[in-house]
Short mmCIF file of C-alpha atoms (C1' of nucleotides) in Angstrom, two decimals:
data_model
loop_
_atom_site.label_atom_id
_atom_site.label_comp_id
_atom_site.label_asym_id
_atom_site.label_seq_id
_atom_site.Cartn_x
_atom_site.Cartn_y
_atom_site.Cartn_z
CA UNK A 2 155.73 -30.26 3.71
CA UNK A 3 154.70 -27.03 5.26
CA UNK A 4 156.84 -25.38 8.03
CA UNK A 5 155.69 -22.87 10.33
CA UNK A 6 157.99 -20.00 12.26
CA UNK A 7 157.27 -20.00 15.74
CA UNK A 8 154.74 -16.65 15.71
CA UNK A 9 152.95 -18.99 13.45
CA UNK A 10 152.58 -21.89 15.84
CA UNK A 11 151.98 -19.19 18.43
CA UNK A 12 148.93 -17.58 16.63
CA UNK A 13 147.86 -21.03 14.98
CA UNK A 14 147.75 -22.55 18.37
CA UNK A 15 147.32 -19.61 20.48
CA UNK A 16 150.04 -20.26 23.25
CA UNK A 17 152.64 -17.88 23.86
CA UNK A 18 155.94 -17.95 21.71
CA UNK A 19 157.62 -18.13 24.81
CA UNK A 20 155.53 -20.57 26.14
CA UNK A 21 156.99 -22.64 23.38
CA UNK A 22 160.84 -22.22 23.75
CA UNK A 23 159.84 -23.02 27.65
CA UNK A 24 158.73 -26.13 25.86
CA UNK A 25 161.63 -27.15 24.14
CA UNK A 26 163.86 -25.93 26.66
CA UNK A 27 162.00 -28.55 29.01
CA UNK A 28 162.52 -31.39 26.09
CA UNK A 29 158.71 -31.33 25.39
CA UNK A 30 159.54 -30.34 21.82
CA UNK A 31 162.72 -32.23 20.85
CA UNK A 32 164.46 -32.23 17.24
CA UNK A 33 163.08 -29.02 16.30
CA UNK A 34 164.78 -28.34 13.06
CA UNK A 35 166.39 -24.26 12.37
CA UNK A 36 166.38 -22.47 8.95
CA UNK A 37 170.05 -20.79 7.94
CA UNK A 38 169.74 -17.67 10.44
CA UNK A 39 169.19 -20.43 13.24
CA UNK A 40 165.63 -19.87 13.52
CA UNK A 41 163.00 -22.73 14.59
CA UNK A 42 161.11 -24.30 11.90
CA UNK A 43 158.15 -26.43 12.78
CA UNK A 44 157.46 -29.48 10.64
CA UNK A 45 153.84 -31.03 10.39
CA UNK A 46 155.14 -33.99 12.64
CA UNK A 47 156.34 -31.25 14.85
CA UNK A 48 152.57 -30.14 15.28
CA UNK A 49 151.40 -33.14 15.65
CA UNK A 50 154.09 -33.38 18.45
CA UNK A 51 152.43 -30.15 20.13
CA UNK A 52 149.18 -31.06 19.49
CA UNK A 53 149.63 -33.95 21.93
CA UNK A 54 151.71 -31.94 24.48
CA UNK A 55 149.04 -30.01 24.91
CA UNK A 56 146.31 -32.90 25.25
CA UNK A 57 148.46 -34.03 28.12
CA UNK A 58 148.84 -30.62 29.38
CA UNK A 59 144.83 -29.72 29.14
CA UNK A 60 144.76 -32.85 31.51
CA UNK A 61 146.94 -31.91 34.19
CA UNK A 62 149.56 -34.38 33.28
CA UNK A 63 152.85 -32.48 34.89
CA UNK A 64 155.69 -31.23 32.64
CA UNK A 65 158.28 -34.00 33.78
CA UNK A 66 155.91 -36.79 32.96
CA UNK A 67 155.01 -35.23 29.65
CA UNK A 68 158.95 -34.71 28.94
CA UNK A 69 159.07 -38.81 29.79
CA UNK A 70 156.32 -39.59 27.51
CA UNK A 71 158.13 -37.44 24.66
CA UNK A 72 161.35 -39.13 25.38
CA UNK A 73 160.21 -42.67 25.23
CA UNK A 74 158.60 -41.37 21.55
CA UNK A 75 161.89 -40.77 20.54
CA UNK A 76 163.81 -43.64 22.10
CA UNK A 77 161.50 -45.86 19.43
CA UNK A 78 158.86 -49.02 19.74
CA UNK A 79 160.59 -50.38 22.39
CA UNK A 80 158.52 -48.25 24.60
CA UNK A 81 155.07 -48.76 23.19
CA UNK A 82 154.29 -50.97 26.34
CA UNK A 83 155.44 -48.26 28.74
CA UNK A 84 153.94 -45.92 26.79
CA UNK A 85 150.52 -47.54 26.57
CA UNK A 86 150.87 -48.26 30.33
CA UNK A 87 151.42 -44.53 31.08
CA UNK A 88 148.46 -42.98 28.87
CA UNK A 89 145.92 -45.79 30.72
CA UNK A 90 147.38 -44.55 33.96
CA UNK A 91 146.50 -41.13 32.69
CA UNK A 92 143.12 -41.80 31.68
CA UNK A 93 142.38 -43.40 35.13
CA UNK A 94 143.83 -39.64 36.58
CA UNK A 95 141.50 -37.84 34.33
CA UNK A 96 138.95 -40.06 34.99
CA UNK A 97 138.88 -39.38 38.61
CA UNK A 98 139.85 -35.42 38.48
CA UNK A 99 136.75 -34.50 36.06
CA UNK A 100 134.43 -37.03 38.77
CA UNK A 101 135.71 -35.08 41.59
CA UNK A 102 135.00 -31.66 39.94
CA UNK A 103 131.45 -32.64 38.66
CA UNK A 104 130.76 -34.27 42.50
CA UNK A 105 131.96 -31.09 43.85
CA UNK A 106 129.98 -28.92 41.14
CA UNK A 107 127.08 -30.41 43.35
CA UNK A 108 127.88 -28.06 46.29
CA UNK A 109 128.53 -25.05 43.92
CA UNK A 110 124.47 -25.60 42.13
CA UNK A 111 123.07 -25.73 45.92
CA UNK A 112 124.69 -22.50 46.47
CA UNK A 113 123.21 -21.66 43.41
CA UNK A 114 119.80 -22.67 43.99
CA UNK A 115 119.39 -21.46 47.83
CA UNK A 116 120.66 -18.09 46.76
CA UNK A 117 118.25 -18.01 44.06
CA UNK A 118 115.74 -19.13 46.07
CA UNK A 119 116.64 -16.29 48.87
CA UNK A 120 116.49 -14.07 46.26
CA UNK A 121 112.94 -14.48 44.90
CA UNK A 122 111.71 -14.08 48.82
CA UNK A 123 113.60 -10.78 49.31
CA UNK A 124 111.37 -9.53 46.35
CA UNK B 14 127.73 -28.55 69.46
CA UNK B 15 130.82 -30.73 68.59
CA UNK B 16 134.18 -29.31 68.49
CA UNK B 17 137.04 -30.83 66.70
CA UNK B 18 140.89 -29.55 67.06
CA UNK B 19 143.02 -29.02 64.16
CA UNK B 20 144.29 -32.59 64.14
CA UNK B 21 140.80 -33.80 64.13
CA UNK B 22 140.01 -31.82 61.27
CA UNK B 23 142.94 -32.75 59.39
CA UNK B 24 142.38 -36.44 59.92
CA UNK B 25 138.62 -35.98 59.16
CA UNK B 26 139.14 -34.42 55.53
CA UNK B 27 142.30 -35.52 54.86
CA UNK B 28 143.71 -32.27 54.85
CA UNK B 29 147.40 -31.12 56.17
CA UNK B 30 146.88 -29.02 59.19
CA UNK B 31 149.64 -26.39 57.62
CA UNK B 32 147.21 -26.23 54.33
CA UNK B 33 144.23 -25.56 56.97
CA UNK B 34 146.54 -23.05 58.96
CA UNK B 35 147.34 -21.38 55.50
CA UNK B 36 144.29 -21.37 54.58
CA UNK B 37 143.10 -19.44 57.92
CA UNK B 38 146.28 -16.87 57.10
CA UNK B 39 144.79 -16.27 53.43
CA UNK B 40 141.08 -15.62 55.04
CA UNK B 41 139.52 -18.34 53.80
CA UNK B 42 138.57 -19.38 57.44
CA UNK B 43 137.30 -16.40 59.05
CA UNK B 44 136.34 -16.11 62.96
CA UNK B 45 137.40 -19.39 64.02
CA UNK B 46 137.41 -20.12 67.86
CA UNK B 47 140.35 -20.61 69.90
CA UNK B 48 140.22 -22.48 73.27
CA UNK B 49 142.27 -21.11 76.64
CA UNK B 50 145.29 -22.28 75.58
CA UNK B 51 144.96 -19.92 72.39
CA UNK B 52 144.37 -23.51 70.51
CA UNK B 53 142.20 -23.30 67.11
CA UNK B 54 138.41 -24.96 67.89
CA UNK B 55 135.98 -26.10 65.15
CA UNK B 56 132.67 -25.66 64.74
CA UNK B 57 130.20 -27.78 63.04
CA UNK B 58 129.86 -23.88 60.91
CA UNK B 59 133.43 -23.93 60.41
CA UNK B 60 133.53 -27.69 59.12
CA UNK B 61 130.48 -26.32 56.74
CA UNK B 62 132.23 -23.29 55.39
CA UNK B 63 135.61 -25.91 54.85
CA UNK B 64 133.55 -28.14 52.91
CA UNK B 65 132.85 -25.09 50.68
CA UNK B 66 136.48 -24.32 50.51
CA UNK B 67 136.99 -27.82 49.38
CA UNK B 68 134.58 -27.85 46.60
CA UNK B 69 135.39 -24.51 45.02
CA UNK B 70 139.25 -25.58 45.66
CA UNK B 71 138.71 -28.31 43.86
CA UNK B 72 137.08 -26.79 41.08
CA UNK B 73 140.54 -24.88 40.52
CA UNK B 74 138.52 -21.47 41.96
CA UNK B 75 141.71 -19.20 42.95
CA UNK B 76 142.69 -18.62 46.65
CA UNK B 77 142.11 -14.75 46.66
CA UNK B 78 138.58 -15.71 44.58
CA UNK B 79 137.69 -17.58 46.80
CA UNK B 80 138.59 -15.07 49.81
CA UNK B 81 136.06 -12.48 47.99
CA UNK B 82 133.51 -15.60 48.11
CA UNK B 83 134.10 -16.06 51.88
CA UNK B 84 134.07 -12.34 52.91
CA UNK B 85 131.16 -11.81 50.92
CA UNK B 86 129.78 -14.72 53.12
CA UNK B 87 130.62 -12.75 56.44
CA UNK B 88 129.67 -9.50 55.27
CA UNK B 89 126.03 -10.73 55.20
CA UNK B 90 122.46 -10.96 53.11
CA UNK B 91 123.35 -7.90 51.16
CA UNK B 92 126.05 -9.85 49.09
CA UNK B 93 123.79 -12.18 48.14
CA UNK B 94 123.35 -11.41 44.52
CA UNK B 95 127.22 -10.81 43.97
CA UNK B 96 127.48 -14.68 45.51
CA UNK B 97 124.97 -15.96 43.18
CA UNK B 98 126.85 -14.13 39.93
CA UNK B 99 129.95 -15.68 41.66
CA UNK B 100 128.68 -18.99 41.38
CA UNK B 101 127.00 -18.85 38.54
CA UNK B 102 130.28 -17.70 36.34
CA UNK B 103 132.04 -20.51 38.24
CA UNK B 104 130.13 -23.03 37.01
CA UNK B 105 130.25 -21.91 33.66
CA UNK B 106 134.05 -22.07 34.49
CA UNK B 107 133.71 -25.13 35.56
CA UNK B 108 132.27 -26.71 32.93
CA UNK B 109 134.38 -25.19 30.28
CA UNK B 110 137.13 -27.02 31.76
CA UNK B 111 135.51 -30.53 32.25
CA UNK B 112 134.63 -29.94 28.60
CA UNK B 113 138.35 -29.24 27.41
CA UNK B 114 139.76 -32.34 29.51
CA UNK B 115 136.93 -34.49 28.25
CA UNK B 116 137.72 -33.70 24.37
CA UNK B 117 141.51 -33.67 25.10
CA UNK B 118 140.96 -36.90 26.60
CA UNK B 119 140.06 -38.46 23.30
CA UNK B 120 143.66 -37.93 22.01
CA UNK B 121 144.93 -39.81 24.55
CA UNK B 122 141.96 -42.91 23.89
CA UNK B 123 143.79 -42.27 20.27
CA UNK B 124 146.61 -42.90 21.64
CA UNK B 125 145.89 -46.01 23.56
CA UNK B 126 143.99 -47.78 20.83
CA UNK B 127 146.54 -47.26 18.23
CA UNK B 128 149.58 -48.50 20.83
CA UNK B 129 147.15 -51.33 21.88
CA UNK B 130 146.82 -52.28 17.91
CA UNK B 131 150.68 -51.71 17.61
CA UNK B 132 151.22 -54.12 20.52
CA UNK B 133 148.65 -56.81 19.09
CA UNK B 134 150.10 -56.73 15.20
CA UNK B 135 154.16 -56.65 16.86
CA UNK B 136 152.46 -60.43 18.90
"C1'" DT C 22 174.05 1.10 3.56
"C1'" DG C 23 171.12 1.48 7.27
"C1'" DT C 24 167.18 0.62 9.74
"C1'" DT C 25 163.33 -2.31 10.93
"C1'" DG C 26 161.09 -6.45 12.65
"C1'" DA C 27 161.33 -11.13 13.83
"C1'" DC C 28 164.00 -13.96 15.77
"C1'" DT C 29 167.91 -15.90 19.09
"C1'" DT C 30 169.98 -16.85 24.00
"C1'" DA C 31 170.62 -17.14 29.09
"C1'" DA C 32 169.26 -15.48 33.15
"C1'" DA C 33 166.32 -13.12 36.08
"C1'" DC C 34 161.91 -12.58 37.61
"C1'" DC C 35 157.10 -13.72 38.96
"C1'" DA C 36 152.60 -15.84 40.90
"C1'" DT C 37 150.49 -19.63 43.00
"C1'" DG C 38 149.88 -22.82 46.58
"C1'" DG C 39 151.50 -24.62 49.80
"C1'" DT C 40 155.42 -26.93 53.38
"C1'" DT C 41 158.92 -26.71 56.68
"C1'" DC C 42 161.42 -24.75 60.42
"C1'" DA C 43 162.62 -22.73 64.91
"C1'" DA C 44 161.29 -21.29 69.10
"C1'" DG C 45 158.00 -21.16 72.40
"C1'" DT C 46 153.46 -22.40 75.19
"C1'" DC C 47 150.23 -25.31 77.21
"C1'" DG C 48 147.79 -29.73 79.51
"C1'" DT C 49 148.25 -34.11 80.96
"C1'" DA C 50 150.42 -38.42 82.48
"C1'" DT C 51 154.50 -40.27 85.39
"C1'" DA D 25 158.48 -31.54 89.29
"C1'" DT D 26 159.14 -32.88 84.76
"C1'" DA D 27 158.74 -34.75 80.48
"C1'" DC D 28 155.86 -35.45 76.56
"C1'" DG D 29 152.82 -34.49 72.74
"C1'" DA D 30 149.92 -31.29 70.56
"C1'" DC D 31 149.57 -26.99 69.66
"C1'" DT D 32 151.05 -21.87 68.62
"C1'" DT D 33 153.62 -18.15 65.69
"C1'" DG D 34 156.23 -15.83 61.88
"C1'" DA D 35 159.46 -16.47 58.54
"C1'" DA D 36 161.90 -19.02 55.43
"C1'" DC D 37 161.76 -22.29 52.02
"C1'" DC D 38 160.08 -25.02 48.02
"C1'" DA D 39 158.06 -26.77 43.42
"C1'" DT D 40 155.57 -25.74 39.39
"C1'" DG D 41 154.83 -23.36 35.27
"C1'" DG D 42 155.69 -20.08 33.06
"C1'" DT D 43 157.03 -14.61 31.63
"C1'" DT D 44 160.12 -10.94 31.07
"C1'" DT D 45 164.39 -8.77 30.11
"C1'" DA D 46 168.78 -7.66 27.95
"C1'" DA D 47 171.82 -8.09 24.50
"C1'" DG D 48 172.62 -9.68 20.19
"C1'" DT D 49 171.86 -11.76 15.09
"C1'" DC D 50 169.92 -11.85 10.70
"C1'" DA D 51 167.00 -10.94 6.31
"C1'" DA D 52 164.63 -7.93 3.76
"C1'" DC D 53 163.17 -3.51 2.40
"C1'" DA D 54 163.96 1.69 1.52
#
DNA sequence: TGTTGACTTAAACCATGGTTCAAGTCGTAT
DNA sequence: ATACGACTTGAACCATGGTTTAAGTCAACA
């Protein structure tokens, strides 16, 4: 089992190292294990862990709800239901933020096109 | 030409007035009409340029980017090409990020299926 | 043995995007 | 005449999501 330092998961992942301990501070990244000197030592599960923090963070989903969804991880199966419940709720959210920003991107390529087009007669 | 108060407005698009007042303070509603009373008035022109707010707002465009857009706007014809650039890195922006929530959102379908199994084999 | 570099902490700081407040001004209905 | 509701202003306040700083610890290398 490999463990990484945190500069690792910082380059590896590309997010600040303080980004990181913000994380765990916040109880996104709970049961972080420490080598002798007291250092953080990630664990495979641990990026796994991250790697879906960050899915939820990519979509918008705010730190407190992300910190409930990690929680309810740890507290065991008795919150798969509220946890399945949550991530549909989610995917509804990110459903309806990327088709507002691609109905919007509609006024953004008329702008595009009448200035292009306004262009080309200038000339 | 119709004129609508700030009320009107704010019912129309669903918009606090304090956000449209804010947004007036930050420049992103330039030149906008008062009545005797010293009362804001909007014009059809000012519910166009809004609508334009709203769509690079919610594209995530910054407030003081989209200020530049806006003055560029009143400064006239000879700011056309910087608009067009504007816009055309926007979208590009734009995209990048519909892309990154779209392929982050297939962790979370992960996620769902395999709690949606886990539910159905616990049955 | 001492210095270097990577790490630790708590607390202070910052940017962004608003929201709320207090005090005052109008226009209209009673 | 006055009371009400809608509006005005500037300033203070707030939440979110980090980033930066200061002071200290530790392991390894010269």
């Amino acid at each position: 089992m490999k463990y990484r330092s945190i500069s690792e998961v910082s380059a590896e992942l590309d997010i600040p190292d303080s980004t990181i301990r913000y994380y765990e501070k916040k109880g996104l990244l709970p049961l972080i294990e420490r080598d002798n000197a007291g250092r953080r030592i990630f664990s495979e599960d641990q990026m796994t862990l991250l790697g879906t923090v960050m899915c939820l963070k990519n979509t918008h989903m705010p730190i407190s709800d992300i910190k409930q969804y990690v929680d309810w991880i740890v507290e065991g199966d008795s919150t798969l239901e509220r946890r399945l419940e949550m991530m549909n709720n989610h995917k509804q959210a990110v459903l309806d933020e990327i088709a507002l920003m691609t109905e919007s991107l509609k006024g953004i390529d008329y702008k595009i096109e009448r200035y292009t087009r306004q262009l080309q007669e200038k000339k």
